[in-house]
Each structure stands twice: as C-alpha cells, then as structure tokens.
Amino acid sequence: MRLPPLRQIDAPHETRTGVVDWAGAPFHELRLVFPVTRTNDHEAAVAHVLGRALLLAGSAGGRREVEQSFLRDGAKASSQPGVDRITLSLTAPPQQFPELLQRVMHQLREPNFCDRAATEAVEYEVMLARSTAGAREIELHQLSARRRWGAGHPYTRAIVPPERLEQVTAAELTDAAGRILGLQDAAMVFVGDLSGRAGDASVAALEEAVGRPWRATTTTIAPDTGCPVDPGLDRVAVGAGEPTGSYRLYAAAPTRQHPDHTALHVAGIALGGYFGSRLVRELRERQGAVYGVVTGFEVLHRAATLAVSMECPLDRAAKVREDTVRILRDLRQNGPDEAELRAAAQFAARGATVGLGTPASLASAGATVVFGGSDLQLWQRQAHEAGQLTPDDIVRVLRTYVADDALVEVLAD
Amino acid sequence: MVLNTSAVERLDNGLTLVWSPRVTAGVATVAVHVAIGFRAEPEHCDGMAHLFEHLMFQGSAGVEPGEHFHRIEAEGGRVGGHTRHDYTEFFDVVPSDAVLTAVDLEADRLKGPRLSRHTLDAQVEVIRAEVAQQVEGVTFGGFPWRFLPEALYQNHCNTHDGYGDIPALTKVTPDDCAEFFDRWYSPDRIVVTIGGEYGGWAQQQRIRDRLTEIPARAAAPALHLDEPGLRADRHLERTAANAPSSIWAAGFRLPDPQTDPVAYAGCAALAHLLPTYRPELRLSARCGWYGIPLDAHTPDVFVVHTHPSATASGADLLELVRTVLGDFTDPAALPTVTETAQAQVGLADYMLDDRLGHHARRAGATQLLFCDPLLDAAAGALAGAAPASLARAAQHLLSQAAGTVRVDPMERA
C-alpha cells in the first residue's frame, strides 16, 4: 500500500506513537489508546463507564455540554470502552488542534468527575446495556470469550450487566482515571496535514502531549500466542420464531507480530473473507443459502481471535452446517490451490490501500496496530509476507489454530 | 484532499460520464448509477429492481459468473451494490492502477448480463437470506421504512419497499429479466462516475472509449412518483416480532431540493440538531429514508423517531415534536444549539467519507437525480450557514400534516 509519509516525534516516556503527514487532509485525526485490565466485575463496570465518559472528566456539565464545546471549535471528540482498552478519538480542524489537544490532555492528567457527570454517564450505560441485553450477538460474544479464555479471565468481562453499572460512583471514576490514564503502554496515532505553520504547531502540541512525565500504569495480562481452546460443536438455543440460525467459528489466533499471523489472515480470507472465498462461493453464490460470510480478527492488546460468522434462514441451517464443516476440513486437509492462494494473498496485500483510504480509517486502524506493539509499516510487511506464502503454510496454520469442528451453532429449540 | 470540481460529459450512446477527482492514498472509484429504483418497478413484481442488482454480478458476455468479484478482489478492491428508491448503484473501489479493470467489467455488464434459471433461483434465495438476516433478524430491523410509508402515501410506488415480494420473485423468468434490462438499463439512464485518483488524459480517453462501446438503446418513459400530501395527520399502530420495545416515528414531506434548496438544506441541518437540542426526549432525526440527504426525488421524507412510553399516543408524540420544531421557527431567536449547525453538518459530511467510494457515489447519485454532481457540497454550505434556512425548514415541516407509526413488540410464534 502507498502510505503517506511518516513523521517521527519525540516521545521520551515510552508512549508508542505513529504520525502520518497526509497532505490536504481537512481535519486532524488523533487516537489515544490506554490499556485497561478488567480485574474483577466491579472494575469492569468502572472501566466501562469511564471508557465512554472520559471527556466528562473535569466538566461541570454533562455529555451535551462537552460535545457542544468541541463543536464550537468545529471539532468532535469521543471515547469508547473496550475489554482491554479505552480509546479516545479527536477530529479537529488543523488550526484548532493544538488548543484542543491541550484541553484534552489537561483533563486526562487531572481527571475529576462531578456527581452530575457520573450519574449521567452511568444512566446512559445502563440504558445501553438494557437495550442490548439478550441480543444474540451479545450472548455469542460472551460464549466465545469464555471458550477462548476460561471463566474469570479479564477478557471475558466485555459485557457488563446493568446492576453492576449502577454501582459506579463519581469518586470511583476519578480514582480509576488516575490509575489507568498514563502514557506508559499507551499508544498515540495522529493523521493530518502537517504542512505550514499549522502543521508545525500540531507537531509541537503532540510532542508536548507525550513529552511530559505521567503516572506509570501497568497491564497484567501475559501475551498469548494462541492455541485451540475447547473445540467441539457448541449449540446455543434461541426462542421459537427466530428467523435465522447462526454459525460462528472461533479460533485462538496469534497477535499481529507473530510470524503465523499473516498466514492465518490469508487462510481466513480464502475460507470466508471475501466474495472469492470458498464459503461465499458455495453457500451464497451457488446455493443461495446465506447472504454473506464475515471473517476477521478481534485483536486485543496481548492476543487475537479469528472469527468466521454467518446467518442463514432456519430451513437452510442443517445443510449450511454440513457444508461449512466439509469446506473447512477440505481446506485444512489439502490447502488452497496456487491460484486460490495468490488471489487471497493479493486481496490481503493490496486491500489495505482501499481499506485505509481515509485519514480517519488510517488513524483508527493505526492506533490498534501501534497499541498492539507494532508500527505503521505493518501493512507493508504483511503484504510482503503474504506474497511469499505457499499452500503448505496455509495447511500448517489451519491445523495449528483452527479446529475443524469448532463451530458454534445458534438454533431454535 | 477535497477537490470541489467535477466535469460532466455525455457520450454518443447517451451515457453520462462524471469525472470526480480527489486526492487520496492511491484509490479510485468507479460508480455506476442506473435510473431504476424500487419505486419504478412494475406493481406485479415488487423487488425486481433489487433482484436485478444481484443478477448484474452473475456474469456478462466477456465475464464469467463470479469473475467480477474475483478480478476486483484480486486487485485488493471492494465491490458493492445497492437498490434505492430512485436508482440502483454499483461500485468498485480499487487501487488507482486497477481503475481500467473496473471500467472494463462495468462496461461489459452494462452491455448485457448473463441470465440463467440457475443464477436467478440462487439469487432469489440469497435475497430471502438477506431479508431474514438484515431485516427480520435485526432488532428494529426495517424500522421505519417498512412501516411509515403506509402512513404517508397512497400510491403503490411510494408505499412498497425494495425487497418486495419473495414468492412473486420466484416466478420471474430469465425472459422477464432480459426485458427489464432492455427497458431500464439503456445508457441514457446511466451515470458512470470515475472518482479519486484515476490517472491523466490518456487514461481518461481509454475509460471514455470503453464506455462508448455500450450500444445505445431506446429510452424508457419518464416516471411520475409524486402524489398529494396528507390533508390531516394519520396515525398507524403496528406490531413487529423484532421490536423488543415500542418505537415510534413521524414522517414529514421534505421540500423539493431544486425549487426550495434553502428549506431543504435547513432540514438537513435540523436532522443533526434535534437530538442534541433536547437529548432527554431521545429523538433521532434523518433527512431522507436512509439519513443521506438528496438521495431521492420528491416525494421524500424527513423522519423523527423515538422510543415512547406505554401510554403516549401518536397524536401526543407528534404534538411534542411540533413543539420542539416550533423553537426553530424564529430566525432571530434560535436555540443556542444552532451555533454548531455548520460544524455538525461539516463533520457529518467528512465522516461519511469513510463509506467506501463515498464521494464518487454521491456525485453519481446527485448527477442522476438532480443533474448536479456537486449538489452535496452546495447543500452542505447552505445547511449551517444561515439561521433563515433553519427557520424556513421548521416552518415547512410545521405547515403540513404528518404520518406517524407506532410499532409495539409482538410475541414470536
């Protein structure tokens, strides 16, 4: 892919950074990612609320007031909780960026949640949790996390029940922010036009942001290189009258830095990652049994999971399961042919150009990559690796990481 | 990055070609817009336009079934298609050096797709799976577009949805499809937009030559979609198995963007401002059925929706919405939230850039619908700039009768 020029900035306190000078970009894009360890259920609730309410720290008002204050400068800022992180996003006009970054960093360095902000944040999260409770995707995510990590692992605490959220207080949010929001182990990625005086001012603001000493934070989860966990068909029942059945295949996968990651990425593409994949060609284009197949990685700070997802009308479910298992077994046993492998590898190698075609998409994807311990040259390295793969490499990684009966089946009782 | 320029030319066969250059990270888009949306399809065969969109990927004279996907994906590109109220769109987003491959594929299928019983049957089944997955299997899937048109309109063209009648589609024959193509896919009903970074003069001439090879055919007659507005408010109540709680929407007619662009632009801005203005009401608003302004001919709709209490009637809720709109009618005393209208519209437009091929797709759509590929930029500039546009929009919405629908949970069978 043709990445716009990268810039180095001085980051003396171990913050991992990536800076892209994208000529002509109308906005500056910043992503700041902080590691979080959800050590118990209450910590998970606090981290969850904090993740969404990060920008309310230091504000006497609520979400609306904070949003309007950024909008008055033509900017948008938000934060998102993740099971192992909190991600802050800032989209700002170049001229306003230095001042807005300074404002954000001040809030993060000296967080202080008032009762009103905390109450509003908790109510919002409770409302969201109640509106999605029982949804199939939520249930499946919890099931996959339990299979992958075992009960009690921090990565199983992605979904927080409403009654836990309701217990979170302003003091706890302030305390957690003080412990979590340090730049050690954090990642900062910037994408924007760094030409001219506005560019110089932005670079100076970025260096100031990461140049001041901060609290030290720690993350306690060991890296995971991935291995099959608890394979075997799982069946989850849904209520009668549901229009679709679901199939999910979860495979414990290595992180992006691991030498097997690219091969597993290409294997996922060949299996169900694009229109030319085996599952899509057979189940959608030949049989009309599914609308689509989605294949991708959930990449966490220290681990990854490969997931293949599809839905089908219930009267098609038995055949879809049979064919999915057969197709996976065949690919795992015999590998792709040369042409099939080259097509999947090409899609992996050149697809990043299209997928990261805007400053915002590059900033978001780049932040995840840098947070995971890699750098913004990752896509170029993976493109090169993809071009070197052989069918035997695909067979090897599928046999290592993907059990051929590891389907999760969701059907009506 | 943004080049607010474009060039429009009419080829000898009647096809309209739009050049929409844009500085990217090496990406080009080929977008095809055909003047056949689901509002134009024959009454006895609802869903035909959407079915035909699927069939256009099933091969053509020089392209095998599945080859379109294969060749674009082998370049790292993405392929997509949608059927909207008044157009069908196809797009290929590719690395810049693959733009001619995409143009070749589009030109070949625009000369005539392959139509066979097998692909027809398979794609009707894919649509059945699509409806089950994307509509019936999704919480609030199909809201409001499945329910609200009936409250707003009388004519079949405006009340039916794009998926149509699946059993009726199973009776469609390849001959019906050939007739449909001849009638609706003549080059004079087609806009092809080449967007992003696509090369210089010589490349443009090659693209022009490929598209000129599509033979001219007789044009289909113009359609009449408009109908009189409601004389009195109309309130419907429905139930849905995929509604876990109650939801309610009101629909108002949008002003015609060509005869009253100021009021239309104000409606686009109001869609952003209403949720922010009174967050406690949990109002959402959208300009156009899918939240993208200028995406359909008149009649088009401004939708406001919320999650109502158990006792609130449609009349009560509509009165509440009208009260909120009433706060925007005086240009000299607008709510303070309007200070950020321009920023909200600008940021929303910028964020839509993350949609694959967004700018080329929008240029093609507005050229097809309104003969202006730059209409989005013009409307965006109007939307936040003048308090008068907001006031005029609010007055327009308050001057008419509205249709509403409340959808309550239905126990699954």
Short mmCIF file of N, CA and C in Angstrom, two decimals, chain B residues 53-166:
data_model
loop_
_atom_site.label_atom_id
_atom_site.label_comp_id
_atom_site.label_asym_id
_atom_site.label_seq_id
_atom_site.Cartn_x
_atom_site.Cartn_y
_atom_site.Cartn_z
N GLU B 53 -30.28 -6.04 -9.40
CA GLU B 53 -28.97 -5.61 -8.88
C GLU B 53 -28.11 -6.85 -8.59
N HIS B 54 -28.71 -7.85 -7.96
CA HIS B 54 -27.96 -9.09 -7.68
C HIS B 54 -27.54 -9.78 -8.98
N LEU B 55 -28.44 -9.81 -9.95
CA LEU B 55 -28.15 -10.53 -11.19
C LEU B 55 -27.02 -9.88 -11.98
N MET B 56 -26.82 -8.60 -11.78
CA MET B 56 -25.76 -7.90 -12.52
C MET B 56 -24.36 -8.39 -12.13
N PHE B 57 -24.27 -9.13 -11.04
CA PHE B 57 -22.97 -9.69 -10.64
C PHE B 57 -22.78 -11.13 -11.12
N GLN B 58 -23.74 -11.63 -11.92
CA GLN B 58 -23.71 -13.04 -12.30
C GLN B 58 -23.14 -13.28 -13.69
N GLY B 59 -22.28 -12.40 -14.14
CA GLY B 59 -21.59 -12.61 -15.41
C GLY B 59 -22.23 -11.85 -16.55
N SER B 60 -21.44 -11.66 -17.60
CA SER B 60 -21.90 -10.98 -18.82
C SER B 60 -21.13 -11.58 -19.99
N ALA B 61 -21.23 -10.99 -21.16
CA ALA B 61 -20.68 -11.64 -22.36
C ALA B 61 -19.22 -12.05 -22.18
N GLY B 62 -18.41 -11.15 -21.66
CA GLY B 62 -16.98 -11.45 -21.54
C GLY B 62 -16.52 -11.74 -20.13
N VAL B 63 -17.47 -11.91 -19.23
CA VAL B 63 -17.12 -12.09 -17.81
C VAL B 63 -17.91 -13.28 -17.25
N GLU B 64 -17.20 -14.25 -16.72
CA GLU B 64 -17.86 -15.43 -16.16
C GLU B 64 -18.59 -15.07 -14.86
N PRO B 65 -19.61 -15.87 -14.48
CA PRO B 65 -20.24 -15.64 -13.17
C PRO B 65 -19.19 -15.66 -12.04
N GLY B 66 -19.23 -14.69 -11.20
CA GLY B 66 -18.27 -14.62 -10.10
C GLY B 66 -16.97 -13.92 -10.46
N GLU B 67 -16.73 -13.73 -11.78
CA GLU B 67 -15.44 -13.16 -12.19
C GLU B 67 -15.31 -11.68 -11.82
N HIS B 68 -16.43 -10.97 -11.80
CA HIS B 68 -16.37 -9.55 -11.43
C HIS B 68 -15.78 -9.41 -10.02
N PHE B 69 -16.33 -10.19 -9.08
CA PHE B 69 -15.79 -10.17 -7.72
C PHE B 69 -14.31 -10.56 -7.74
N HIS B 70 -14.03 -11.66 -8.44
CA HIS B 70 -12.68 -12.23 -8.41
C HIS B 70 -11.65 -11.22 -8.92
N ARG B 71 -11.94 -10.56 -10.03
CA ARG B 71 -10.93 -9.67 -10.63
C ARG B 71 -10.74 -8.39 -9.81
N ILE B 72 -11.82 -7.89 -9.24
CA ILE B 72 -11.67 -6.68 -8.41
C ILE B 72 -10.96 -7.04 -7.10
N GLU B 73 -11.36 -8.14 -6.50
CA GLU B 73 -10.73 -8.51 -5.22
C GLU B 73 -9.27 -8.89 -5.40
N ALA B 74 -8.93 -9.44 -6.55
CA ALA B 74 -7.52 -9.79 -6.79
C ALA B 74 -6.65 -8.53 -6.89
N GLU B 75 -7.28 -7.41 -7.14
CA GLU B 75 -6.55 -6.13 -7.14
C GLU B 75 -6.56 -5.49 -5.74
N GLY B 76 -7.18 -6.16 -4.79
CA GLY B 76 -7.32 -5.59 -3.45
C GLY B 76 -8.52 -4.68 -3.34
N GLY B 77 -9.40 -4.72 -4.33
CA GLY B 77 -10.54 -3.80 -4.36
C GLY B 77 -11.77 -4.36 -3.67
N ARG B 78 -12.77 -3.52 -3.55
CA ARG B 78 -14.05 -3.90 -2.94
C ARG B 78 -15.16 -3.59 -3.95
N VAL B 79 -16.19 -4.40 -3.86
CA VAL B 79 -17.31 -4.30 -4.80
C VAL B 79 -18.59 -4.11 -3.99
N GLY B 80 -19.52 -3.33 -4.49
CA GLY B 80 -20.78 -3.22 -3.78
C GLY B 80 -21.92 -2.83 -4.71
N GLY B 81 -23.13 -2.97 -4.21
CA GLY B 81 -24.31 -2.56 -4.96
C GLY B 81 -25.45 -2.29 -4.00
N HIS B 82 -26.32 -1.35 -4.36
CA HIS B 82 -27.50 -1.03 -3.56
C HIS B 82 -28.66 -0.68 -4.48
N THR B 83 -29.86 -0.96 -4.01
CA THR B 83 -31.04 -0.51 -4.72
C THR B 83 -31.77 0.49 -3.84
N ARG B 84 -31.90 1.70 -4.30
CA ARG B 84 -32.54 2.75 -3.52
C ARG B 84 -33.89 3.12 -4.17
N HIS B 85 -34.54 4.13 -3.61
CA HIS B 85 -35.86 4.50 -4.12
C HIS B 85 -35.84 4.78 -5.62
N ASP B 86 -34.85 5.55 -6.07
CA ASP B 86 -34.89 6.02 -7.46
C ASP B 86 -33.66 5.65 -8.28
N TYR B 87 -32.80 4.84 -7.73
CA TYR B 87 -31.66 4.38 -8.53
C TYR B 87 -31.12 3.06 -8.00
N THR B 88 -30.38 2.39 -8.87
CA THR B 88 -29.58 1.24 -8.46
C THR B 88 -28.12 1.64 -8.66
N GLU B 89 -27.30 1.37 -7.66
CA GLU B 89 -25.88 1.73 -7.80
C GLU B 89 -25.00 0.50 -7.68
N PHE B 90 -23.92 0.54 -8.44
CA PHE B 90 -22.85 -0.45 -8.36
C PHE B 90 -21.55 0.32 -8.20
N PHE B 91 -20.64 -0.23 -7.43
CA PHE B 91 -19.37 0.49 -7.32
C PHE B 91 -18.21 -0.48 -7.10
N ASP B 92 -17.07 -0.05 -7.60
CA ASP B 92 -15.82 -0.76 -7.42
C ASP B 92 -14.83 0.25 -6.86
N VAL B 93 -14.24 -0.04 -5.71
CA VAL B 93 -13.22 0.83 -5.13
C VAL B 93 -11.90 0.06 -5.21
N VAL B 94 -10.95 0.61 -5.93
CA VAL B 94 -9.73 -0.16 -6.26
C VAL B 94 -8.48 0.71 -6.09
N PRO B 95 -7.32 0.07 -5.92
CA PRO B 95 -6.08 0.84 -6.03
C PRO B 95 -6.05 1.52 -7.41
N SER B 96 -5.47 2.71 -7.48
CA SER B 96 -5.59 3.53 -8.69
C SER B 96 -5.16 2.82 -9.96
N ASP B 97 -4.16 1.93 -9.85
CA ASP B 97 -3.67 1.29 -11.07
C ASP B 97 -4.63 0.23 -11.60
N ALA B 98 -5.74 -0.01 -10.91
CA ALA B 98 -6.69 -1.03 -11.36
C ALA B 98 -7.98 -0.40 -11.88
N VAL B 99 -7.99 0.91 -12.10
CA VAL B 99 -9.26 1.55 -12.46
C VAL B 99 -9.77 1.06 -13.80
N LEU B 100 -8.87 0.76 -14.72
CA LEU B 100 -9.33 0.33 -16.04
C LEU B 100 -9.95 -1.08 -15.98
N THR B 101 -9.44 -1.91 -15.10
CA THR B 101 -10.05 -3.24 -14.89
C THR B 101 -11.50 -3.07 -14.46
N ALA B 102 -11.73 -2.15 -13.53
CA ALA B 102 -13.09 -1.94 -13.04
C ALA B 102 -13.98 -1.38 -14.16
N VAL B 103 -13.46 -0.46 -14.94
CA VAL B 103 -14.26 0.12 -16.03
C VAL B 103 -14.61 -0.96 -17.05
N ASP B 104 -13.65 -1.82 -17.39
CA ASP B 104 -13.91 -2.91 -18.34
C ASP B 104 -15.04 -3.81 -17.85
N LEU B 105 -14.98 -4.16 -16.58
CA LEU B 105 -16.01 -5.04 -16.02
C LEU B 105 -17.38 -4.37 -16.04
N GLU B 106 -17.41 -3.10 -15.68
CA GLU B 106 -18.69 -2.39 -15.67
C GLU B 106 -19.24 -2.27 -17.09
N ALA B 107 -18.36 -1.91 -18.04
CA ALA B 107 -18.82 -1.74 -19.42
C ALA B 107 -19.38 -3.05 -19.96
N ASP B 108 -18.73 -4.16 -19.62
CA ASP B 108 -19.19 -5.45 -20.14
C ASP B 108 -20.59 -5.78 -19.63
N ARG B 109 -20.83 -5.58 -18.35
CA ARG B 109 -22.17 -5.96 -17.85
C ARG B 109 -23.23 -4.96 -18.26
N LEU B 110 -22.83 -3.72 -18.51
CA LEU B 110 -23.83 -2.74 -18.96
C LEU B 110 -24.23 -2.98 -20.42
N LYS B 111 -23.45 -3.82 -21.11
CA LYS B 111 -23.89 -4.22 -22.46
C LYS B 111 -24.96 -5.32 -22.36
N GLY B 112 -24.97 -6.04 -21.27
CA GLY B 112 -25.98 -7.09 -21.09
C GLY B 112 -25.48 -8.18 -20.18
N PRO B 113 -26.20 -8.47 -19.08
CA PRO B 113 -25.77 -9.53 -18.16
C PRO B 113 -26.17 -10.90 -18.69
N ARG B 114 -25.48 -11.93 -18.18
CA ARG B 114 -25.91 -13.31 -18.45
C ARG B 114 -27.09 -13.61 -17.55
N LEU B 115 -28.11 -14.22 -18.11
CA LEU B 115 -29.30 -14.51 -17.31
C LEU B 115 -29.64 -15.98 -17.46
N SER B 116 -29.60 -16.71 -16.34
CA SER B 116 -29.93 -18.14 -16.42
C SER B 116 -30.87 -18.49 -15.28
N ARG B 117 -31.58 -19.58 -15.48
CA ARG B 117 -32.52 -20.03 -14.45
C ARG B 117 -31.79 -20.30 -13.12
N HIS B 118 -30.62 -20.91 -13.23
CA HIS B 118 -29.91 -21.28 -12.00
C HIS B 118 -29.51 -20.04 -11.20
N THR B 119 -28.89 -19.06 -11.87
CA THR B 119 -28.45 -17.89 -11.11
C THR B 119 -29.65 -17.11 -10.58
N LEU B 120 -30.72 -17.09 -11.35
CA LEU B 120 -31.93 -16.41 -10.90
C LEU B 120 -32.46 -17.06 -9.62
N ASP B 121 -32.57 -18.38 -9.63
CA ASP B 121 -33.08 -19.09 -8.44
C ASP B 121 -32.15 -18.87 -7.24
N ALA B 122 -30.85 -18.96 -7.50
CA ALA B 122 -29.90 -18.80 -6.38
C ALA B 122 -29.99 -17.39 -5.79
N GLN B 123 -30.14 -16.38 -6.63
CA GLN B 123 -30.15 -15.01 -6.11
C GLN B 123 -31.47 -14.68 -5.41
N VAL B 124 -32.57 -15.29 -5.84
CA VAL B 124 -33.82 -15.10 -5.07
C VAL B 124 -33.63 -15.69 -3.67
N GLU B 125 -32.96 -16.82 -3.58
CA GLU B 125 -32.68 -17.41 -2.27
C GLU B 125 -31.73 -16.52 -1.45
N VAL B 126 -30.73 -15.93 -2.11
CA VAL B 126 -29.83 -15.01 -1.39
C VAL B 126 -30.65 -13.85 -0.81
N ILE B 127 -31.61 -13.36 -1.58
CA ILE B 127 -32.43 -12.24 -1.09
C ILE B 127 -33.29 -12.69 0.09
N ARG B 128 -33.80 -13.92 0.02
CA ARG B 128 -34.57 -14.44 1.17
C ARG B 128 -33.67 -14.47 2.41
N ALA B 129 -32.43 -14.90 2.23
CA ALA B 129 -31.47 -14.93 3.36
C ALA B 129 -31.14 -13.50 3.81
N GLU B 130 -31.06 -12.59 2.85
CA GLU B 130 -30.75 -11.19 3.17
C GLU B 130 -31.85 -10.58 4.03
N VAL B 131 -33.10 -10.81 3.65
CA VAL B 131 -34.22 -10.25 4.42
C VAL B 131 -34.23 -10.85 5.83
N ALA B 132 -34.02 -12.16 5.91
CA ALA B 132 -34.01 -12.81 7.23
C ALA B 132 -32.89 -12.25 8.10
N GLN B 133 -31.72 -12.05 7.51
CA GLN B 133 -30.57 -11.59 8.29
C GLN B 133 -30.60 -10.10 8.56
N GLN B 134 -30.87 -9.31 7.54
CA GLN B 134 -30.71 -7.86 7.64
C GLN B 134 -31.94 -7.13 8.18
N VAL B 135 -33.09 -7.77 8.08
CA VAL B 135 -34.33 -7.08 8.49
C VAL B 135 -34.99 -7.84 9.65
N GLU B 136 -35.48 -9.05 9.36
CA GLU B 136 -36.25 -9.77 10.38
C GLU B 136 -35.38 -10.20 11.56
N GLY B 137 -34.12 -10.45 11.31
CA GLY B 137 -33.25 -10.94 12.38
C GLY B 137 -32.54 -9.85 13.15
N VAL B 138 -32.84 -8.58 12.85
CA VAL B 138 -32.16 -7.46 13.50
C VAL B 138 -33.16 -6.72 14.38
N THR B 139 -32.73 -6.34 15.57
CA THR B 139 -33.60 -5.57 16.45
C THR B 139 -34.01 -4.27 15.76
N PHE B 140 -35.30 -4.04 15.68
CA PHE B 140 -35.88 -2.89 14.99
C PHE B 140 -35.53 -2.87 13.50
N GLY B 141 -35.10 -4.00 12.96
CA GLY B 141 -34.77 -4.06 11.53
C GLY B 141 -35.98 -3.66 10.69
N GLY B 142 -35.75 -2.85 9.69
CA GLY B 142 -36.84 -2.41 8.81
C GLY B 142 -37.59 -1.20 9.31
N PHE B 143 -37.22 -0.69 10.49
CA PHE B 143 -37.89 0.50 11.01
C PHE B 143 -37.05 1.73 10.63
N PRO B 144 -37.67 2.78 10.11
CA PRO B 144 -39.10 2.98 9.90
C PRO B 144 -39.58 2.67 8.49
N TRP B 145 -38.65 2.30 7.58
CA TRP B 145 -39.03 2.29 6.17
C TRP B 145 -40.04 1.20 5.82
N ARG B 146 -40.17 0.17 6.66
CA ARG B 146 -41.15 -0.88 6.36
C ARG B 146 -42.56 -0.48 6.78
N PHE B 147 -42.67 0.46 7.69
CA PHE B 147 -43.95 0.76 8.32
C PHE B 147 -44.48 2.15 8.00
N LEU B 148 -43.59 3.13 7.95
CA LEU B 148 -44.02 4.52 7.86
C LEU B 148 -44.59 4.93 6.49
N PRO B 149 -44.09 4.40 5.37
CA PRO B 149 -44.63 4.85 4.08
C PRO B 149 -46.14 4.72 3.98
N GLU B 150 -46.69 3.67 4.58
CA GLU B 150 -48.13 3.45 4.53
C GLU B 150 -48.90 4.59 5.19
N ALA B 151 -48.27 5.23 6.18
CA ALA B 151 -48.94 6.35 6.85
C ALA B 151 -48.83 7.64 6.04
N LEU B 152 -47.90 7.69 5.12
CA LEU B 152 -47.61 8.93 4.41
C LEU B 152 -48.19 8.99 3.00
N TYR B 153 -48.28 7.83 2.36
CA TYR B 153 -48.57 7.81 0.92
C TYR B 153 -49.76 6.92 0.60
N GLN B 154 -50.25 7.11 -0.62
CA GLN B 154 -51.34 6.28 -1.15
C GLN B 154 -50.85 5.40 -2.30
N ASN B 155 -49.99 5.95 -3.15
CA ASN B 155 -49.62 5.23 -4.37
C ASN B 155 -48.69 4.06 -4.08
N HIS B 156 -48.90 2.99 -4.80
CA HIS B 156 -48.10 1.78 -4.58
C HIS B 156 -46.61 2.04 -4.72
N CYS B 157 -46.25 2.88 -5.70
CA CYS B 157 -44.81 3.10 -5.92
C CYS B 157 -44.15 3.67 -4.66
N ASN B 158 -44.88 4.41 -3.86
CA ASN B 158 -44.30 5.02 -2.67
C ASN B 158 -44.51 4.20 -1.39
N THR B 159 -45.43 3.25 -1.42
CA THR B 159 -45.73 2.52 -0.18
C THR B 159 -44.99 1.19 -0.07
N HIS B 160 -44.57 0.60 -1.19
CA HIS B 160 -43.91 -0.71 -1.06
C HIS B 160 -42.42 -0.53 -0.81
N ASP B 161 -41.79 -1.61 -0.31
CA ASP B 161 -40.36 -1.50 -0.02
C ASP B 161 -39.54 -2.22 -1.09
N GLY B 162 -38.23 -2.04 -1.02
CA GLY B 162 -37.35 -2.51 -2.08
C GLY B 162 -37.16 -4.01 -2.12
N TYR B 163 -37.41 -4.71 -1.01
CA TYR B 163 -37.24 -6.16 -1.04
C TYR B 163 -38.40 -6.84 -1.75
N GLY B 164 -39.58 -6.20 -1.63
CA GLY B 164 -40.75 -6.69 -2.35
C GLY B 164 -41.25 -8.02 -1.86
N ASP B 165 -41.76 -8.78 -2.82
CA ASP B 165 -42.50 -10.00 -2.53
C ASP B 165 -41.66 -11.19 -2.99
N ILE B 166 -41.07 -11.93 -2.02
CA ILE B 166 -40.14 -13.01 -2.39
C ILE B 166 -40.87 -14.12 -3.18
#
